[in-house]
mmCIF file with all atom_site columns, C-alpha atoms in Angstrom:
data_model
loop_
_atom_site.group_PDB
_atom_site.id
_atom_site.type_symbol
_atom_site.label_atom_id
_atom_site.label_alt_id
_atom_site.label_comp_id
_atom_site.label_asym_id
_atom_site.label_entity_id
_atom_site.label_seq_id
_atom_site.pdbx_PDB_ins_code
_atom_site.Cartn_x
_atom_site.Cartn_y
_atom_site.Cartn_z
_atom_site.occupancy
_atom_site.B_iso_or_equiv
_atom_site.pdbx_formal_charge
_atom_site.auth_seq_id
_atom_site.auth_comp_id
_atom_site.auth_asym_id
_atom_site.auth_atom_id
_atom_site.pdbx_PDB_model_num
ATOM 1   C CA . LEU L 1 1   ? 94.404  185.340 132.534 1.00 60.00 ? 1   LEU L CA 1
ATOM 2   C CA . GLY L 1 2   ? 97.013  186.094 129.985 1.00 71.00 ? 2   GLY L CA 1
ATOM 3   C CA . LEU L 1 3   ? 97.323  189.657 131.790 1.00 76.00 ? 3   LEU L CA 1
ATOM 4   C CA . LEU L 1 4   ? 98.630  188.474 134.929 1.00 77.00 ? 4   LEU L CA 1
ATOM 5   C CA . ARG L 1 5   ? 101.338 186.408 133.390 1.00 84.00 ? 5   ARG L CA 1
ATOM 6   C CA . SER L 1 6   ? 102.357 189.908 130.465 1.00 87.00 ? 6   SER L CA 1
ATOM 7   C CA . GLY L 1 7   ? 103.879 191.298 134.202 1.00 89.00 ? 7   GLY L CA 1
ATOM 8   C CA . VAL L 1 8   ? 102.023 194.054 132.593 1.00 90.00 ? 8   VAL L CA 1
ATOM 9   C CA . PRO L 1 9   ? 100.786 196.695 135.862 1.00 90.00 ? 9   PRO L CA 1
ATOM 10  C CA . ARG L 1 10  ? 96.820  197.428 135.597 1.00 87.00 ? 10  ARG L CA 1
ATOM 11  C CA . ALA L 1 11  ? 97.474  200.669 135.014 1.00 90.00 ? 11  ALA L CA 1
ATOM 12  C CA . GLU L 1 12  ? 98.636  200.682 132.015 1.00 93.00 ? 12  GLU L CA 1
ATOM 13  C CA . VAL L 1 13  ? 96.219  198.863 129.907 1.00 93.00 ? 13  VAL L CA 1
ATOM 14  C CA . PHE L 1 14  ? 93.192  200.107 128.713 1.00 95.00 ? 14  PHE L CA 1
ATOM 15  C CA . LEU L 1 15  ? 90.774  196.785 129.121 1.00 95.00 ? 15  LEU L CA 1
ATOM 16  C CA . THR L 1 16  ? 87.271  197.183 126.264 1.00 97.00 ? 16  THR L CA 1
ATOM 17  C CA . SER L 1 17  ? 84.644  195.247 126.406 1.00 97.00 ? 17  SER L CA 1
ATOM 18  C CA . LYS L 1 18  ? 81.947  194.515 124.330 1.00 97.00 ? 18  LYS L CA 1
ATOM 19  C CA . VAL L 1 19  ? 78.326  193.884 124.735 1.00 97.00 ? 19  VAL L CA 1
ATOM 20  C CA . PRO L 1 20  ? 76.590  191.344 121.721 1.00 93.00 ? 20  PRO L CA 1
ATOM 21  C CA . PRO L 1 21  ? 73.541  191.595 120.411 1.00 91.00 ? 21  PRO L CA 1
ATOM 22  C CA . GLU L 1 22  ? 71.851  188.825 122.417 1.00 90.00 ? 22  GLU L CA 1
ATOM 23  C CA . ARG L 1 23  ? 72.353  189.980 125.424 1.00 94.00 ? 23  ARG L CA 1
ATOM 24  C CA . MET L 1 24  ? 70.936  193.296 125.217 1.00 94.00 ? 24  MET L CA 1
ATOM 25  C CA . GLY L 1 25  ? 68.155  195.112 127.544 1.00 95.00 ? 25  GLY L CA 1
ATOM 26  C CA . PHE L 1 26  ? 68.543  196.176 130.731 1.00 97.00 ? 26  PHE L CA 1
ATOM 27  C CA . ASP L 1 27  ? 69.407  193.544 133.000 1.00 97.00 ? 27  ASP L CA 1
ATOM 28  C CA . GLU L 1 28  ? 71.317  191.401 130.193 1.00 97.00 ? 28  GLU L CA 1
ATOM 29  C CA . THR L 1 29  ? 73.582  194.102 129.655 1.00 98.00 ? 29  THR L CA 1
ATOM 30  C CA . LEU L 1 30  ? 74.559  194.848 132.941 1.00 98.00 ? 30  LEU L CA 1
ATOM 31  C CA . GLY L 1 31  ? 74.696  191.010 133.040 1.00 98.00 ? 31  GLY L CA 1
ATOM 32  C CA . ALA L 1 32  ? 77.029  191.239 130.016 1.00 98.00 ? 32  ALA L CA 1
ATOM 33  C CA . VAL L 1 33  ? 79.129  194.569 132.030 1.00 98.00 ? 33  VAL L CA 1
ATOM 34  C CA . GLU L 1 34  ? 79.581  191.903 135.230 1.00 98.00 ? 34  GLU L CA 1
ATOM 35  C CA . ASP L 1 35  ? 80.574  188.618 132.824 1.00 97.00 ? 35  ASP L CA 1
ATOM 36  C CA . ALA L 1 36  ? 83.427  190.906 131.103 1.00 96.00 ? 36  ALA L CA 1
ATOM 37  C CA . ARG L 1 37  ? 84.875  192.140 134.390 1.00 95.00 ? 37  ARG L CA 1
ATOM 38  C CA . ALA L 1 38  ? 84.245  188.307 135.593 1.00 94.00 ? 38  ALA L CA 1
ATOM 39  C CA . SER L 1 39  ? 86.581  186.881 132.709 1.00 91.00 ? 39  SER L CA 1
ATOM 40  C CA . LEU L 1 40  ? 89.049  189.377 132.322 1.00 90.00 ? 40  LEU L CA 1
ATOM 41  C CA . GLY L 1 41  ? 89.906  189.130 136.497 1.00 88.00 ? 41  GLY L CA 1
ATOM 42  C CA . THR L 1 42  ? 89.200  193.298 137.144 1.00 92.00 ? 42  THR L CA 1
ATOM 43  C CA . GLU L 1 43  ? 86.451  195.290 138.770 1.00 94.00 ? 43  GLU L CA 1
ATOM 44  C CA . THR L 1 44  ? 86.543  198.074 136.835 1.00 96.00 ? 44  THR L CA 1
ATOM 45  C CA . LEU L 1 45  ? 86.843  198.217 132.923 1.00 97.00 ? 45  LEU L CA 1
ATOM 46  C CA . ASP L 1 46  ? 88.347  201.432 130.850 1.00 98.00 ? 46  ASP L CA 1
ATOM 47  C CA . CYS L 1 47  ? 85.550  200.929 128.803 1.00 98.00 ? 47  CYS L CA 1
ATOM 48  C CA . MET L 1 48  ? 82.026  198.852 127.736 1.00 98.00 ? 48  MET L CA 1
ATOM 49  C CA . LEU L 1 49  ? 80.334  199.209 124.004 1.00 98.00 ? 49  LEU L CA 1
ATOM 50  C CA . ILE L 1 50  ? 77.650  198.274 122.575 1.00 97.00 ? 50  ILE L CA 1
ATOM 51  C CA . HIS L 1 51  ? 78.314  195.742 119.520 1.00 95.00 ? 51  HIS L CA 1
ATOM 52  C CA . TRP L 1 52  ? 76.016  196.452 117.526 1.00 91.00 ? 52  TRP L CA 1
ATOM 53  C CA . PRO L 1 53  ? 72.289  198.696 117.148 1.00 90.00 ? 53  PRO L CA 1
ATOM 54  C CA . GLY L 1 54  ? 70.591  195.623 115.524 1.00 86.00 ? 54  GLY L CA 1
ATOM 55  C CA . ARG L 1 55  ? 70.426  193.116 113.536 1.00 75.00 ? 55  ARG L CA 1
ATOM 56  C CA . VAL L 1 56  ? 68.362  192.834 110.082 1.00 70.00 ? 56  VAL L CA 1
ATOM 57  C CA . TRP L 1 57  ? 66.617  189.748 109.998 1.00 68.00 ? 57  TRP L CA 1
ATOM 58  C CA . PRO L 1 58  ? 63.446  188.663 111.124 1.00 64.00 ? 58  PRO L CA 1
ATOM 59  C CA . LYS L 1 59  ? 63.023  188.203 115.355 1.00 67.00 ? 59  LYS L CA 1
ATOM 60  C CA . ARG L 1 60  ? 65.573  184.957 115.920 1.00 73.00 ? 60  ARG L CA 1
ATOM 61  C CA . GLU L 1 61  ? 64.637  182.421 119.489 1.00 75.00 ? 61  GLU L CA 1
ATOM 62  C CA . SER L 1 62  ? 68.153  184.056 120.130 1.00 79.00 ? 62  SER L CA 1
ATOM 63  C CA . ASP L 1 63  ? 67.696  187.659 119.468 1.00 81.00 ? 63  ASP L CA 1
ATOM 64  C CA . PRO L 1 64  ? 66.953  189.051 123.552 1.00 85.00 ? 64  PRO L CA 1
ATOM 65  C CA . PRO L 1 65  ? 63.511  189.721 124.673 1.00 86.00 ? 65  PRO L CA 1
ATOM 66  C CA . CYS L 1 66  ? 63.293  193.159 124.215 1.00 88.00 ? 66  CYS L CA 1
ATOM 67  C CA . VAL L 1 67  ? 63.178  192.642 120.161 1.00 85.00 ? 67  VAL L CA 1
ATOM 68  C CA . VAL L 1 68  ? 59.624  193.883 119.170 1.00 82.00 ? 68  VAL L CA 1
ATOM 69  C CA . PRO L 1 69  ? 58.405  191.134 116.251 1.00 76.00 ? 69  PRO L CA 1
ATOM 70  C CA . GLN L 1 70  ? 57.118  192.980 113.135 1.00 72.00 ? 70  GLN L CA 1
ATOM 71  C CA . ASP L 1 71  ? 56.111  189.586 110.533 1.00 70.00 ? 71  ASP L CA 1
ATOM 72  C CA . THR L 1 72  ? 58.810  189.053 107.974 1.00 65.00 ? 72  THR L CA 1
ATOM 73  C CA . ALA L 1 73  ? 60.244  192.699 108.725 1.00 69.00 ? 73  ALA L CA 1
ATOM 74  C CA . PRO L 1 74  ? 63.938  192.918 110.856 1.00 72.00 ? 74  PRO L CA 1
ATOM 75  C CA . GLY L 1 75  ? 62.555  193.537 114.795 1.00 78.00 ? 75  GLY L CA 1
ATOM 76  C CA . ASP L 1 76  ? 62.509  196.403 116.467 1.00 85.00 ? 76  ASP L CA 1
ATOM 77  C CA . TRP L 1 77  ? 65.513  196.513 118.124 1.00 89.00 ? 77  TRP L CA 1
ATOM 78  C CA . THR L 1 78  ? 64.515  200.709 119.335 1.00 92.00 ? 78  THR L CA 1
ATOM 79  C CA . GLU L 1 79  ? 63.560  199.819 123.134 1.00 93.00 ? 79  GLU L CA 1
ATOM 80  C CA . CYS L 1 80  ? 66.472  196.856 123.605 1.00 93.00 ? 80  CYS L CA 1
ATOM 81  C CA . ARG L 1 81  ? 69.384  200.013 122.100 1.00 95.00 ? 81  ARG L CA 1
ATOM 82  C CA . LYS L 1 82  ? 67.229  202.088 125.303 1.00 96.00 ? 82  LYS L CA 1
ATOM 83  C CA . ALA L 1 83  ? 67.631  199.542 127.756 1.00 97.00 ? 83  ALA L CA 1
ATOM 84  C CA . SER L 1 84  ? 71.435  198.662 127.114 1.00 97.00 ? 84  SER L CA 1
ATOM 85  C CA . TRP L 1 85  ? 72.215  202.390 127.064 1.00 98.00 ? 85  TRP L CA 1
ATOM 86  C CA . ALA L 1 86  ? 70.977  203.302 130.173 1.00 98.00 ? 86  ALA L CA 1
ATOM 87  C CA . ALA L 1 87  ? 72.164  199.962 131.585 1.00 98.00 ? 87  ALA L CA 1
ATOM 88  C CA . LEU L 1 88  ? 75.579  200.841 130.727 1.00 98.00 ? 88  LEU L CA 1
ATOM 89  C CA . GLU L 1 89  ? 75.434  204.300 132.048 1.00 98.00 ? 89  GLU L CA 1
ATOM 90  C CA . GLU L 1 90  ? 74.337  202.284 135.283 1.00 98.00 ? 90  GLU L CA 1
ATOM 91  C CA . ALA L 1 91  ? 77.201  200.672 135.737 1.00 98.00 ? 91  ALA L CA 1
ATOM 92  C CA . ARG L 1 92  ? 79.358  203.738 135.206 1.00 98.00 ? 92  ARG L CA 1
ATOM 93  C CA . ARG L 1 93  ? 77.219  205.284 138.345 1.00 98.00 ? 93  ARG L CA 1
ATOM 94  C CA . ARG L 1 94  ? 77.733  202.285 139.832 1.00 98.00 ? 94  ARG L CA 1
ATOM 95  C CA . GLY L 1 95  ? 81.558  202.216 138.381 1.00 98.00 ? 95  GLY L CA 1
ATOM 96  C CA . TRP L 1 96  ? 82.147  198.870 137.239 1.00 98.00 ? 96  TRP L CA 1
ATOM 97  C CA . VAL L 1 97  ? 83.240  201.321 134.130 1.00 98.00 ? 97  VAL L CA 1
ATOM 98  C CA . ARG L 1 98  ? 84.787  204.131 133.027 1.00 98.00 ? 98  ARG L CA 1
ATOM 99  C CA . MET L 1 99  ? 83.384  205.251 129.731 1.00 98.00 ? 99  MET L CA 1
ATOM 100 C CA . ILE L 1 100 ? 80.510  204.098 127.682 1.00 98.00 ? 100 ILE L CA 1
ATOM 101 C CA . GLY L 1 101 ? 79.911  204.330 124.012 1.00 98.00 ? 101 GLY L CA 1
ATOM 102 C CA . VAL L 1 102 ? 78.230  202.418 120.596 1.00 98.00 ? 102 VAL L CA 1
ATOM 103 C CA . ALA L 1 103 ? 80.322  200.367 117.733 1.00 96.00 ? 103 ALA L CA 1
ATOM 104 C CA . ASN L 1 104 ? 78.404  200.632 114.243 1.00 93.00 ? 104 ASN L CA 1
ATOM 105 C CA . TYR L 1 105 ? 75.682  203.354 115.293 1.00 94.00 ? 105 TYR L CA 1
ATOM 106 C CA . GLU L 1 106 ? 74.489  205.243 112.621 1.00 91.00 ? 106 GLU L CA 1
ATOM 107 C CA . LEU L 1 107 ? 72.580  209.525 113.561 1.00 93.00 ? 107 LEU L CA 1
ATOM 108 C CA . ALA L 1 108 ? 69.270  207.756 114.373 1.00 92.00 ? 108 ALA L CA 1
ATOM 109 C CA . HIS L 1 109 ? 70.867  205.303 117.108 1.00 93.00 ? 109 HIS L CA 1
ATOM 110 C CA . LEU L 1 110 ? 72.787  207.955 117.752 1.00 95.00 ? 110 LEU L CA 1
ATOM 111 C CA . ALA L 1 111 ? 69.601  210.404 118.461 1.00 95.00 ? 111 ALA L CA 1
ATOM 112 C CA . GLU L 1 112 ? 68.248  207.852 121.077 1.00 94.00 ? 112 GLU L CA 1
ATOM 113 C CA . ILE L 1 113 ? 70.678  207.896 123.555 1.00 94.00 ? 113 ILE L CA 1
ATOM 114 C CA . THR L 1 114 ? 70.275  209.558 126.772 1.00 93.00 ? 114 THR L CA 1
ATOM 115 C CA . SER L 1 115 ? 73.184  211.517 126.720 1.00 95.00 ? 115 SER L CA 1
ATOM 116 C CA . PRO L 1 116 ? 76.477  211.352 124.493 1.00 95.00 ? 116 PRO L CA 1
ATOM 117 C CA . PRO L 1 117 ? 78.857  208.396 124.520 1.00 97.00 ? 117 PRO L CA 1
ATOM 118 C CA . ASP L 1 118 ? 81.865  208.652 125.744 1.00 98.00 ? 118 ASP L CA 1
ATOM 119 C CA . VAL L 1 119 ? 83.275  206.611 122.682 1.00 97.00 ? 119 VAL L CA 1
ATOM 120 C CA . LEU L 1 120 ? 81.963  206.037 119.161 1.00 96.00 ? 120 LEU L CA 1
ATOM 121 C CA . GLN L 1 121 ? 83.650  204.052 117.526 1.00 95.00 ? 121 GLN L CA 1
ATOM 122 C CA . VAL L 1 122 ? 82.626  203.687 113.574 1.00 90.00 ? 122 VAL L CA 1
ATOM 123 C CA . GLU L 1 123 ? 82.840  201.283 110.582 1.00 83.00 ? 123 GLU L CA 1
ATOM 124 C CA . PHE L 1 124 ? 85.717  202.910 107.896 1.00 82.00 ? 124 PHE L CA 1
ATOM 125 C CA . HIS L 1 125 ? 86.264  201.622 104.155 1.00 76.00 ? 125 HIS L CA 1
#
């Protein structure tokens, strides 16, 4: 709505959104992309990122079903990352996003994805 009111042409704005950890998994990620497109009022996002490779605490109710519990250790988010990446690739094939990427990934996480990300957002202190 703000973009519409601003009068700035859509072609002059680069729209990026992120998949939050609780929306990871194939269907969940596709839903997050659809929701982002709807809330931003656009058919195509310029970029969609996986926001975080997973959480570092034991599995919670708010975690997606793809997280594998591991007793008191942090849940295993490997399948979540793989499924979410596959969903972003599918969203790009469908024309919902132009570029896909990840944020806050470490080298081990990057090794899991099946194609190079268009965008790699890193935190630097």
